[in-house]
Coordinates of C-alpha atoms in Angstrom, one line a residue:
Chain A
X1 CA -32.3 -31.9 111.0
X2 CA -30.0 -29.5 112.9
X3 CA -32.8 -27.9 115.2
X4 CA -33.6 -31.5 116.6
X5 CA -30.0 -32.1 116.8
X6 CA -29.7 -29.1 119.1
X7 CA -32.4 -29.7 120.9
X8 CA -31.3 -33.4 121.7
X9 CA -27.7 -32.8 122.5
X10 CA -29.1 -29.8 124.9
X11 CA -31.5 -32.5 126.8
X12 CA -28.9 -35.2 127.3
X13 CA -26.2 -35.2 129.8
X14 CA -24.8 -38.4 128.6
X15 CA -21.8 -37.3 126.9
X16 CA -21.4 -40.5 124.6
X17 CA -25.2 -39.6 123.3
X18 CA -24.3 -36.1 122.9
X19 CA -21.1 -37.2 120.4
X20 CA -23.5 -39.7 118.5
X21 CA -25.8 -36.6 118.1
X22 CA -23.4 -34.4 116.7
X23 CA -22.0 -36.8 114.7
X24 CA -25.1 -37.2 113.1
X25 CA -25.6 -33.5 112.5
X26 CA -21.8 -33.3 111.4
X27 CA -22.1 -36.4 109.2
X28 CA -25.8 -35.2 107.9
X29 CA -24.9 -32.0 106.4
X30 CA -21.8 -33.2 105.1
X31 CA -23.4 -35.8 103.3
X32 CA -25.5 -33.5 101.8
X33 CA -22.4 -31.4 100.7
X34 CA -20.7 -34.2 99.2
X35 CA -23.5 -35.2 97.2
X36 CA -24.1 -32.3 95.5
X37 CA -20.4 -30.9 95.7
X38 CA -18.1 -34.1 95.8
X39 CA -19.7 -37.0 94.7
X40 CA -19.0 -36.1 90.6
X41 CA -15.1 -34.9 92.1
X42 CA -14.9 -38.5 93.4
X43 CA -16.1 -40.7 90.8
X44 CA -14.3 -38.4 87.9
X45 CA -10.8 -38.8 90.0
X46 CA -11.3 -42.7 90.5
X47 CA -11.8 -43.1 87.1
X48 CA -9.2 -40.7 85.8
X49 CA -7.2 -42.8 88.2
X50 CA -8.2 -46.3 86.7
X51 CA -7.1 -45.3 83.6
X52 CA -3.8 -43.6 84.9
X53 CA -2.9 -47.6 85.4
X54 CA -3.8 -48.8 82.1
X55 CA -8.2 -49.2 83.0
X56 CA -9.6 -47.4 80.4
X57 CA -13.2 -46.8 81.8
X58 CA -16.1 -44.7 81.5
X59 CA -18.4 -43.4 84.3
X60 CA -21.9 -44.1 84.5
X61 CA -22.3 -43.1 87.8
X62 CA -21.7 -39.4 87.3
X63 CA -24.7 -37.5 88.1
X64 CA -26.2 -34.5 86.5
X65 CA -27.5 -32.5 89.8
X66 CA -27.3 -28.2 89.9
X67 CA -25.6 -27.0 93.0
X68 CA -27.5 -25.5 95.1
X69 CA -26.5 -21.7 95.6
X70 CA -24.6 -20.8 98.8
X71 CA -24.6 -24.8 99.8
X72 CA -21.1 -24.4 101.6
X73 CA -21.9 -21.5 103.3
X74 CA -25.6 -22.1 105.1
X75 CA -24.2 -25.6 105.5
X76 CA -21.3 -24.5 107.9
X77 CA -23.4 -21.9 109.6
X78 CA -26.1 -24.8 110.7
X79 CA -23.0 -27.1 111.9
X80 CA -22.2 -24.4 113.6
X81 CA -25.1 -24.1 115.8
X82 CA -24.5 -28.0 116.0
X83 CA -21.6 -27.5 117.6
X84 CA -21.7 -24.3 120.1
X85 CA -24.7 -25.9 121.3
X86 CA -22.4 -29.2 121.9
X87 CA -19.6 -27.3 123.2
X88 CA -22.3 -25.8 125.9
X89 CA -21.6 -22.3 124.3
X90 CA -25.1 -21.8 123.0
X91 CA -28.5 -23.0 124.2
X92 CA -30.4 -24.1 121.9
X93 CA -33.4 -22.4 120.4
X94 CA -36.9 -24.3 120.6
X95 CA -38.4 -21.7 118.7
X96 CA -38.4 -23.7 114.8
X97 CA -39.3 -20.1 112.9
X98 CA -36.4 -18.4 114.7
X99 CA -33.8 -21.3 114.0
X100 CA -34.9 -21.1 110.1
X101 CA -34.3 -17.1 110.4
X102 CA -31.0 -18.0 111.6
X103 CA -30.1 -20.2 108.9
X104 CA -31.7 -19.0 106.0
X105 CA -30.9 -14.9 107.2
X106 CA -30.9 -13.5 103.1
X107 CA -28.3 -11.0 103.5
X108 CA -25.9 -13.8 104.3
X109 CA -27.4 -16.9 103.1
X110 CA -25.2 -17.1 99.7
X111 CA -21.7 -16.2 100.1
X112 CA -21.3 -15.2 104.2
X113 CA -20.0 -14.0 106.3
X114 CA -20.7 -17.7 107.8
X115 CA -22.3 -16.8 110.9
X116 CA -21.9 -18.6 114.5
X117 CA -24.9 -19.2 116.3
X118 CA -23.9 -17.4 119.2
X119 CA -23.5 -14.1 117.6
X120 CA -26.7 -14.5 114.8
X121 CA -29.3 -16.2 116.7
X122 CA -29.1 -14.0 119.8
X123 CA -30.0 -11.1 117.8
X124 CA -32.7 -12.5 116.0
X125 CA -34.3 -13.6 119.2
X126 CA -33.8 -10.1 120.7
X127 CA -36.5 -6.8 119.8
X128 CA -34.8 -4.6 117.8
X129 CA -35.8 -0.8 117.4
X130 CA -34.5 1.3 114.3
X131 CA -31.4 2.8 115.1
X132 CA -30.7 5.5 112.9
X133 CA -26.6 5.6 113.3
X134 CA -26.6 2.1 112.7
X135 CA -28.7 2.2 109.7
X136 CA -26.2 5.0 108.4
X137 CA -23.5 3.0 108.6
X138 CA -24.9 0.3 107.2
X139 CA -25.7 2.4 104.1
X140 CA -22.2 3.2 103.9
X141 CA -21.0 -0.2 103.9
X142 CA -24.1 -1.0 100.9
X143 CA -22.2 1.9 98.9
X144 CA -18.5 0.5 99.4
X145 CA -19.5 -2.9 98.7
X146 CA -21.3 -2.0 95.7
X147 CA -18.6 0.1 94.6
X148 CA -16.0 -2.9 94.9
X149 CA -18.2 -5.2 93.1
X150 CA -19.4 -2.7 90.4
X151 CA -16.4 -0.4 89.4
X152 CA -13.5 -2.6 90.2
X153 CA -14.5 -6.6 90.3
X154 CA -17.0 -6.3 87.3
X155 CA -14.8 -3.7 84.9
X156 CA -11.9 -6.4 85.7
X157 CA -13.3 -9.3 84.8
X158 CA -13.2 -9.0 81.1
X159 CA -9.7 -8.8 81.1
X160 CA -9.1 -11.4 83.6
X161 CA -11.5 -13.9 81.8
X162 CA -9.3 -12.7 78.6
X163 CA -5.8 -13.2 79.9
X164 CA -7.2 -17.0 81.7
X165 CA -8.7 -17.8 78.4
X166 CA -6.3 -17.2 76.0
X167 CA -3.2 -17.4 78.3
X168 CA -1.7 -19.5 75.9
X169 CA -1.2 -16.8 73.5
X170 CA -0.1 -13.9 75.8
X171 CA 3.6 -13.2 77.0
X172 CA 4.6 -13.6 80.7
X173 CA 3.7 -10.0 81.5
X174 CA 0.1 -10.1 80.7
X175 CA 0.2 -13.3 82.5
X176 CA 1.4 -11.7 85.6
X177 CA -1.1 -8.5 84.6
X178 CA -4.0 -10.9 84.6
X179 CA -3.1 -13.0 87.7
X180 CA -2.6 -9.4 89.6
X181 CA -5.8 -8.1 88.0
X182 CA -8.0 -11.8 89.5
X183 CA -6.7 -10.8 92.8
X184 CA -7.7 -7.6 93.0
X185 CA -11.3 -8.8 91.1
X186 CA -11.7 -11.7 94.0
X187 CA -11.3 -9.9 97.2
X188 CA -13.3 -6.8 95.8
X189 CA -16.1 -9.3 94.4
X190 CA -16.1 -11.2 97.5
X191 CA -15.3 -8.4 100.2
X192 CA -18.2 -6.4 98.4
X193 CA -20.6 -8.7 99.1
X194 CA -19.8 -9.1 102.5
X195 CA -19.8 -5.5 102.5
X196 CA -23.6 -5.5 101.2
X197 CA -24.3 -8.2 103.6
X198 CA -23.2 -6.7 106.7
X199 CA -25.0 -3.3 105.7
X200 CA -28.1 -5.1 104.9
X201 CA -27.8 -6.5 108.1
X202 CA -27.2 -3.4 109.8
X203 CA -30.5 -2.1 108.2
X204 CA -32.2 -4.8 110.2
X205 CA -30.3 -3.9 113.8
X206 CA -28.6 -7.0 113.2
X207 CA -24.7 -7.0 113.7
X208 CA -22.8 -9.4 111.3
X209 CA -19.1 -10.4 111.9
X210 CA -16.4 -8.7 109.5
X211 CA -15.1 -11.1 107.0
X212 CA -12.4 -9.1 106.0
X213 CA -9.8 -6.6 106.8
X214 CA -7.5 -5.5 104.1
X215 CA -6.0 -8.2 103.6
X216 CA -3.5 -7.3 100.7
X217 CA -1.9 -5.6 103.7
X218 CA -0.9 -8.3 105.5
X219 CA 2.6 -8.5 106.4
X220 CA 2.9 -12.4 106.1
X221 CA 0.8 -14.9 104.8
X222 CA -0.4 -15.7 108.2
X223 CA -1.7 -12.7 108.9
X224 CA -3.6 -12.6 105.5
X225 CA -5.5 -15.7 106.9
X226 CA -6.5 -13.7 109.9
X227 CA -7.4 -10.9 107.5
X228 CA -9.5 -12.7 104.5
X229 CA -12.5 -14.8 104.4
X230 CA -12.5 -14.5 108.5
X231 CA -15.9 -16.6 108.9
X232 CA -14.4 -19.1 107.3
X233 CA -11.1 -19.3 108.5
X234 CA -12.1 -18.6 112.0
X235 CA -14.6 -21.2 111.8
X236 CA -11.9 -24.0 110.3
X237 CA -9.9 -23.3 113.3
X238 CA -12.7 -23.4 116.0
X239 CA -14.2 -26.5 114.8
X240 CA -11.8 -28.0 113.1
X241 CA -7.7 -27.2 113.9
X242 CA -8.2 -27.0 117.7
X243 CA -10.7 -30.0 117.9
X244 CA -7.7 -31.7 116.1
X245 CA -5.4 -30.6 118.6
X246 CA -4.1 -27.1 117.2
X247 CA -0.5 -25.9 118.1
X248 CA -0.9 -27.8 121.4
X249 CA 1.0 -31.1 120.4
X250 CA 4.2 -31.5 118.8
X251 CA 5.8 -29.6 115.8
X252 CA 4.8 -32.3 113.8
X253 CA 1.5 -32.7 115.0
X254 CA 0.8 -29.0 114.6
X255 CA 1.8 -29.0 111.0
X256 CA -0.4 -32.4 110.2
X257 CA -3.5 -30.1 111.4
X258 CA -2.2 -27.0 109.7
X259 CA -2.0 -29.1 106.4
X260 CA -5.3 -30.7 106.9
X261 CA -6.8 -27.4 107.8
X262 CA -5.4 -25.8 104.0
X263 CA -6.6 -28.8 102.4
X264 CA -9.9 -29.2 103.8
X265 CA -10.1 -25.4 103.2
X266 CA -9.3 -25.4 99.2
X267 CA -11.7 -28.1 98.9
X268 CA -14.7 -26.4 100.9
X269 CA -14.2 -23.8 97.6
X270 CA -14.8 -26.4 95.0
X271 CA -14.3 -30.3 93.9
X272 CA -11.7 -29.1 91.6
X273 CA -7.8 -30.4 91.9
X274 CA -6.9 -26.6 91.2
X275 CA -8.4 -26.1 95.0
X276 CA -6.7 -28.2 96.3
X277 CA -3.2 -27.6 95.1
X278 CA -4.4 -24.0 95.7
X279 CA -4.9 -25.0 99.6
X280 CA -1.7 -26.9 99.7
X281 CA 0.2 -24.0 98.6
X282 CA -1.0 -22.2 101.3
X283 CA -0.3 -24.6 103.7
X284 CA 3.5 -24.8 102.3
X285 CA 3.6 -21.0 102.6
X286 CA 2.1 -20.8 106.0
X287 CA 4.0 -24.0 107.8
X288 CA 7.6 -21.8 107.3
X289 CA 6.0 -18.8 109.1
X290 CA 4.2 -20.7 111.9
X291 CA 7.8 -22.9 112.7
X292 CA 9.7 -19.3 113.0
X293 CA 6.7 -18.3 115.7
X294 CA 5.5 -15.6 113.6
X295 CA 2.0 -16.5 113.1
X296 CA 0.2 -14.6 115.5
X297 CA 2.6 -11.5 115.8
X298 CA 0.4 -9.2 113.7
X299 CA -2.9 -10.2 115.3
X300 CA -3.5 -6.9 116.8
X301 CA -2.2 -4.4 114.5
X302 CA -1.8 -2.9 111.0
X303 CA 0.6 -2.2 108.8
X304 CA 1.9 1.3 109.7
X305 CA 0.1 0.6 113.2
X306 CA 1.8 4.5 114.2
X307 CA 2.6 6.4 111.7
X308 CA 1.4 7.4 108.3
X309 CA 3.5 5.3 106.1
X310 CA 5.2 2.0 106.1
X311 CA 8.4 1.1 107.0
X312 CA 10.8 -0.2 104.2
X313 CA 10.5 -3.5 106.0
X314 CA 6.9 -3.4 106.0
X315 CA 6.7 -2.5 102.1
X316 CA 8.9 -5.5 101.4
X317 CA 6.6 -7.6 103.6
X318 CA 3.6 -6.8 101.7
X319 CA 5.1 -6.8 98.3
X320 CA 6.0 -10.5 99.3
X321 CA 3.0 -11.4 100.8
X322 CA 1.4 -10.3 97.8
X323 CA 3.0 -12.1 95.4
X324 CA 2.7 -15.1 97.1
X325 CA -0.8 -14.9 97.8
X326 CA -1.3 -13.7 93.9
X327 CA 0.8 -16.8 92.7
X328 CA -1.7 -18.7 94.7
X329 CA -4.6 -17.4 92.8
X330 CA -3.4 -19.1 89.5
X331 CA -4.2 -22.5 90.9
X332 CA -7.8 -20.6 92.0
X333 CA -8.6 -19.7 88.9
X334 CA -7.4 -22.2 86.3
X335 CA -10.4 -24.2 84.7
X336 CA -8.0 -27.6 85.3
X337 CA -4.4 -28.1 87.1
X338 CA -2.9 -28.6 84.0
X339 CA -4.0 -25.2 83.1
X340 CA -2.4 -24.1 86.3
X341 CA 0.8 -25.4 85.8
X342 CA 1.2 -24.4 82.1
X343 CA 0.3 -20.8 83.1
X344 CA 3.1 -21.0 85.9
X345 CA 5.4 -22.8 83.2
X346 CA 4.6 -19.7 80.6
X347 CA 5.3 -17.2 83.1
X348 CA 9.4 -18.7 84.1
X349 CA 10.2 -19.9 80.8
X350 CA 8.8 -17.7 78.3
X351 CA 9.4 -14.3 80.0
X352 CA 8.5 -11.2 77.2
X353 CA 6.8 -7.6 77.4
X354 CA 3.9 -6.6 75.7
X355 CA 1.5 -3.9 75.8
X356 CA -1.6 -5.6 76.9
X357 CA -4.9 -4.4 75.2
X358 CA -8.4 -4.1 76.5
X359 CA -10.6 -7.1 75.1
X360 CA -13.5 -4.9 74.5
X361 CA -11.0 -1.7 73.2
X362 CA -11.4 0.3 76.4
X363 CA -8.1 2.3 77.5
X364 CA -6.1 0.4 79.6
X365 CA -4.8 3.4 81.7
X366 CA -8.0 3.9 83.2
X367 CA -8.1 0.7 85.2
X368 CA -4.5 1.1 86.1
X369 CA -5.5 4.1 87.7
X370 CA -8.8 2.8 89.2
X371 CA -6.7 -0.1 91.3
X372 CA -4.0 2.0 92.3
X373 CA -6.5 4.5 93.8
X374 CA -8.4 1.9 95.7
X375 CA -5.3 0.5 97.1
X376 CA -4.2 3.8 98.2
X377 CA -7.9 4.9 99.6
X378 CA -8.0 1.1 101.2
X379 CA -4.4 1.7 103.0
X380 CA -5.7 5.5 104.1
X381 CA -9.0 3.6 105.8
X382 CA -7.0 0.5 106.9
X383 CA -7.9 0.5 110.7
X384 CA -11.7 0.1 110.8
X385 CA -13.0 -2.3 107.6
X386 CA -16.4 -1.2 108.9
X387 CA -16.5 2.8 108.6
X388 CA -15.1 3.4 104.9
X389 CA -16.0 6.8 104.6
X390 CA -15.1 7.9 108.0
X391 CA -14.3 11.5 107.7
X392 CA -14.8 14.4 110.1
X393 CA -15.3 16.5 106.8
X394 CA -18.6 16.4 105.5
X395 CA -17.2 18.1 102.2
X396 CA -14.4 15.3 102.2
X397 CA -17.1 12.7 102.9
X398 CA -19.5 14.1 99.6
X399 CA -16.4 14.2 97.4
X400 CA -15.9 10.8 98.3
X401 CA -19.7 9.6 98.1
X402 CA -19.6 11.6 94.5
X403 CA -16.3 9.6 93.7
X404 CA -17.4 6.4 94.7
X405 CA -20.9 7.0 92.9
X406 CA -19.5 8.6 89.4
X407 CA -16.6 5.3 89.2
X408 CA -19.8 2.7 89.4
X409 CA -21.6 5.1 86.5
X410 CA -18.5 5.5 84.3
X411 CA -16.8 2.2 84.9
X412 CA -20.0 -0.1 84.8
X413 CA -20.2 -1.9 81.4
X414 CA -23.6 -4.1 80.9
X415 CA -22.2 -6.4 78.8
X416 CA -19.4 -7.3 81.9
X417 CA -22.3 -7.8 84.4
X418 CA -21.2 -10.7 86.3
X419 CA -22.9 -12.6 89.2
X420 CA -20.7 -13.0 92.4
X421 CA -17.4 -15.4 91.9
X422 CA -18.1 -17.1 95.6
X423 CA -21.8 -18.1 94.7
X424 CA -20.4 -20.9 92.8
X425 CA -19.3 -21.6 96.4
Chain B
X1 CA -34.9 21.0 108.1
X2 CA -32.7 23.5 107.0
X3 CA -29.8 21.7 107.2
X4 CA -31.0 18.5 105.5
X5 CA -31.3 20.8 102.8
X6 CA -28.4 22.6 102.8
X7 CA -26.6 19.4 103.2
X8 CA -29.0 18.0 100.0
X9 CA -27.5 21.2 98.1
X10 CA -24.0 21.0 99.2
X11 CA -23.7 17.4 97.9
X12 CA -25.4 18.1 94.6
X13 CA -23.1 20.7 94.3
X14 CA -20.0 18.6 94.7
X15 CA -21.5 15.7 92.9
X16 CA -22.1 17.8 89.7
X17 CA -18.2 19.1 89.7
X18 CA -16.8 15.6 90.8
X19 CA -19.4 14.1 88.0
X20 CA -17.7 16.7 85.5
X21 CA -14.2 16.0 86.3
X22 CA -14.3 12.3 86.2
X23 CA -16.5 12.4 83.0
X24 CA -14.0 14.4 80.8
X25 CA -11.2 12.4 82.8
X26 CA -12.0 9.2 81.6
X27 CA -13.9 10.5 78.4
X28 CA -17.2 9.3 79.5
X29 CA -18.8 10.3 76.5
X30 CA -17.4 11.0 73.3
X31 CA -16.6 15.0 72.6
X32 CA -18.9 16.5 70.2
X33 CA -17.9 18.7 67.5
X34 CA -19.3 21.9 66.8
X35 CA -21.3 22.5 63.5
X36 CA -22.2 25.7 61.2
X37 CA -23.8 26.3 58.4
X38 CA -21.1 28.1 55.9
X39 CA -21.7 30.4 53.4
X40 CA -23.1 28.3 50.7
X41 CA -25.8 26.7 53.2
X42 CA -23.7 23.6 53.8
X43 CA -24.1 22.0 57.9
X44 CA -20.7 21.1 58.2
X45 CA -18.0 21.4 61.5
X46 CA -16.1 24.2 62.5
X47 CA -12.3 23.7 61.2
X48 CA -9.6 22.3 63.1
X49 CA -11.4 20.9 66.3
X50 CA -10.1 17.8 67.9
X51 CA -11.5 15.4 70.6
X52 CA -11.7 12.1 71.4
X53 CA -14.0 8.9 71.1
X54 CA -16.1 7.2 74.3
X55 CA -13.4 6.1 76.1
X56 CA -10.6 7.9 74.9
X57 CA -9.2 4.9 73.0
X58 CA -8.9 7.3 69.8
X59 CA -8.9 10.7 68.9
X60 CA -11.0 12.6 66.0
X61 CA -9.9 16.0 63.9
X62 CA -12.2 18.1 62.0
X63 CA -9.7 19.1 58.9
X64 CA -9.5 23.0 58.0
X65 CA -12.2 22.4 55.6
X66 CA -14.2 21.7 58.4
X67 CA -14.7 17.9 57.5
X68 CA -13.5 14.9 59.9
X69 CA -10.5 12.9 58.5
X70 CA -7.0 14.2 57.0
X71 CA -7.1 16.3 53.8
X72 CA -4.8 14.6 51.1
X73 CA -1.2 15.7 51.0
X74 CA -1.7 17.1 47.2
X75 CA -4.9 17.7 44.9
X76 CA -4.0 16.0 41.8
X77 CA -5.8 13.1 40.5
X78 CA -8.2 13.7 43.2
X79 CA -11.7 11.7 44.1
X80 CA -13.9 13.0 46.4
X81 CA -15.9 10.7 48.7
X82 CA -19.0 12.0 50.2
X83 CA -21.6 10.7 52.4
X84 CA -23.3 10.1 56.1
X85 CA -21.8 8.9 59.1
X86 CA -20.3 6.2 57.4
X87 CA -17.5 8.7 55.8
X88 CA -18.1 11.0 58.7
X89 CA -16.8 7.7 60.9
X90 CA -15.8 8.9 64.1
X91 CA -15.9 5.8 65.4
X92 CA -12.8 4.5 63.9
X93 CA -9.6 6.5 64.1
X94 CA -7.9 8.5 60.9
X95 CA -6.0 5.8 59.7
X96 CA -9.2 3.4 59.4
X97 CA -11.2 6.3 57.2
X98 CA -12.3 5.1 53.3
X99 CA -9.7 8.0 52.0
X100 CA -6.9 6.0 53.7
X101 CA -8.0 2.8 52.4
X102 CA -8.4 3.8 49.2
X103 CA -5.2 5.3 49.1
X104 CA -3.4 2.5 50.2
X105 CA -5.2 0.4 47.4
X106 CA -5.3 3.2 44.7
X107 CA -2.1 5.1 45.5
X108 CA -1.9 6.9 42.2
X109 CA -5.2 8.8 43.0
X110 CA -5.7 11.1 46.2
X111 CA -9.0 11.3 48.4
X112 CA -10.8 14.0 50.2
X113 CA -13.9 13.2 52.4
X114 CA -16.9 15.0 53.7
X115 CA -19.1 13.1 55.9
X116 CA -21.9 14.0 58.3
X117 CA -24.1 12.3 59.6
X118 CA -27.6 12.5 58.2
X119 CA -26.4 13.8 55.0
X120 CA -29.2 13.4 52.5
X121 CA -28.7 12.8 48.4
X122 CA -29.4 16.4 48.0
X123 CA -27.0 17.6 50.5
X124 CA -24.3 15.4 49.2
X125 CA -25.1 16.9 45.8
X126 CA -24.4 19.9 47.2
X127 CA -21.5 19.1 49.0
X128 CA -20.1 18.4 45.4
X129 CA -20.7 21.4 44.1
X130 CA -18.4 22.8 46.7
X131 CA -15.5 20.6 46.7
X132 CA -15.5 20.8 43.0
X133 CA -13.4 23.8 43.4
X134 CA -10.4 21.5 44.2
X135 CA -11.4 19.5 40.3
X136 CA -11.7 16.2 41.2
X137 CA -11.9 13.6 38.5
X138 CA -15.0 12.7 40.0
X139 CA -17.2 12.4 43.0
X140 CA -18.1 9.4 44.9
X141 CA -21.3 10.0 47.0
X142 CA -22.2 7.5 49.3
X143 CA -25.7 6.8 49.8
X144 CA -28.6 4.2 51.2
X145 CA -32.3 4.0 49.8
X146 CA -33.9 6.4 52.4
X147 CA -31.0 9.0 51.8
X148 CA -33.4 9.6 48.3
X149 CA -36.4 9.6 49.6
X150 CA -34.8 12.2 52.3
X151 CA -34.2 14.3 50.1
X152 CA -37.3 15.6 49.3
X153 CA -39.3 17.9 51.5
X154 CA -42.8 16.7 50.5
X155 CA -41.8 13.1 51.4
X156 CA -39.8 13.4 54.5
X157 CA -39.9 17.2 56.2
X158 CA -36.5 17.4 58.0
X159 CA -35.7 21.3 59.4
X160 CA -31.9 20.1 59.5
X161 CA -30.8 18.8 56.3
X162 CA -30.7 20.6 53.2
X163 CA -33.7 18.9 50.7
X164 CA -35.3 19.6 47.3
X165 CA -38.9 21.1 46.9
X166 CA -40.7 19.4 44.1
X167 CA -43.5 22.2 44.5
X168 CA -41.2 25.2 44.6
X169 CA -38.7 23.5 42.1
X170 CA -36.0 24.7 44.4
X171 CA -32.8 23.5 46.9
X172 CA -34.2 23.9 50.8
X173 CA -31.5 24.7 53.0
X174 CA -31.0 23.0 56.2
X175 CA -30.9 24.8 59.5
X176 CA -29.6 24.2 62.9
X177 CA -31.4 22.3 65.3
X178 CA -31.2 24.0 68.9
X179 CA -27.9 25.0 68.1
X180 CA -27.4 26.5 71.8
X181 CA -29.3 24.1 73.5
X182 CA -26.6 21.5 71.7
X183 CA -23.7 23.8 72.4
X184 CA -24.4 23.2 76.3
X185 CA -24.9 19.7 76.5
X186 CA -22.3 18.7 74.4
X187 CA -20.0 21.2 76.4
X188 CA -21.3 20.0 80.1
X189 CA -20.2 16.6 79.4
X190 CA -21.7 15.3 82.7
X191 CA -25.2 16.5 81.7
X192 CA -24.5 15.1 78.4
X193 CA -23.3 11.6 80.2
X194 CA -26.8 11.3 82.0
X195 CA -28.5 12.1 79.2
X196 CA -26.8 9.3 77.1
X197 CA -27.3 7.0 79.9
X198 CA -31.2 7.9 80.2
X199 CA -30.9 8.7 84.0

């Protein structure tokens, strides 16, 4: 569909016609996404609403369809193609195979980064030759991605699953531990996948965009969104926020646009009110930063830009931002919105402390040490997300490779083997 | 080419050192106590050893008699419990050993354990003879079906366990199997970890 739409948009000079073709493409893509991902959500929500006002009814409209893996990612990627052609940023390809390769480029097909046609398509068309340095860099990123996925995300998974499943039986200290570890789990799981995808693409001579830039070191919520799932947040900025007017109009209009972006972003993640609340919560946290004019002040810098250690102010900012983002993950991880609110209520009304025991009987201290060392290491490499092992001394590099490989061996648990979290989106 | 080989060797050396350190720190493998054959031909552990079970969640210890677990506080009304890995019980903390459980349920008795994985029925009998010096009121020998036929050289010959020979009508004492290799393997934690992982 988008292949033909691209050609049609390009071949026409009639503004109206071009717009019709674009809306045709957007409508078709959103219809597919809506059918597979949101149809049951809206039917169920409608039924729930009727029940709430006294019309008890059951739904016979709910469908039993399997959600295609990664549908949100490649739908957005193909839509970006139509948009770029429409905005004349890109000439459409006339070669269907090239277009198909762009849509189905396997490393990033199921969980991104959501590439722009202007970046990926041009590289697919270009003749590529083997580049040793690029391949070595790719292998390093793959190793780092595997470490994040296997040693951290998967090893934390049984703990997080246990705490979120049995949250009603745990004290507040354990719930805080659970959501904090989930923050690291989801970051390592998703950024690990992105690193593997970017690294694999490098082996084919293709450079994908960065998807994460150490979001745990963001100094406010706005900076966090410049560092987390960059390919999606920039997609929304380019193709939704700016067309809606961005921040050019009145403050009220800007606030409306920001709210729309975050609500849509929440819905993009899944057909569940938990994601809508998650998006809304981020909008509420983002808007004050925007109103204070601090949403772009950290755009071109990292924490402790010209020093080894962050200042006290920066430490405070990091902790506050991390706390806000981690709190929002209660919505992200809970099964239902009711679970989210009970989880939060227990944190605030039942504050007590108890030592947490690993559900599989392992030593918890090993996991705390792993996470702390990981944060310290990411802090050290915080200026370049594409080079996780950028050390001059080969002895240092070899030591870190060894540590990373050993961590994967020692923390890997076949019983806790998990697929990537973002595959469900 | 020489540079590549040098780099590979350098990496291997660093990897082996890091591997050894990390496996020890995370208790990637269980510590294995060293065994010996005592003056009565019984294969048991060197006394007073300590170590961690895999994952470091609990420690095991070998008492001064060379058996895992606690010794009783006194030896009156003593009952011995002899057996294989079920009695040896490295996988559980000392507080979860059979002697502790029985003491809780029968406080007027004292219990002494003598367990080693692979013990046959005949070997259990030999151990009971050794424990008789404490004058137990009874010896409990924990056995499975296999422990009976594994006690006979002619039925299931095994060099490392004590057996009975029907032909010569005598006890055939077990021997240590590859003691040096085991000593190296169990002390070189990284190698033992890789061996267990089948890498």
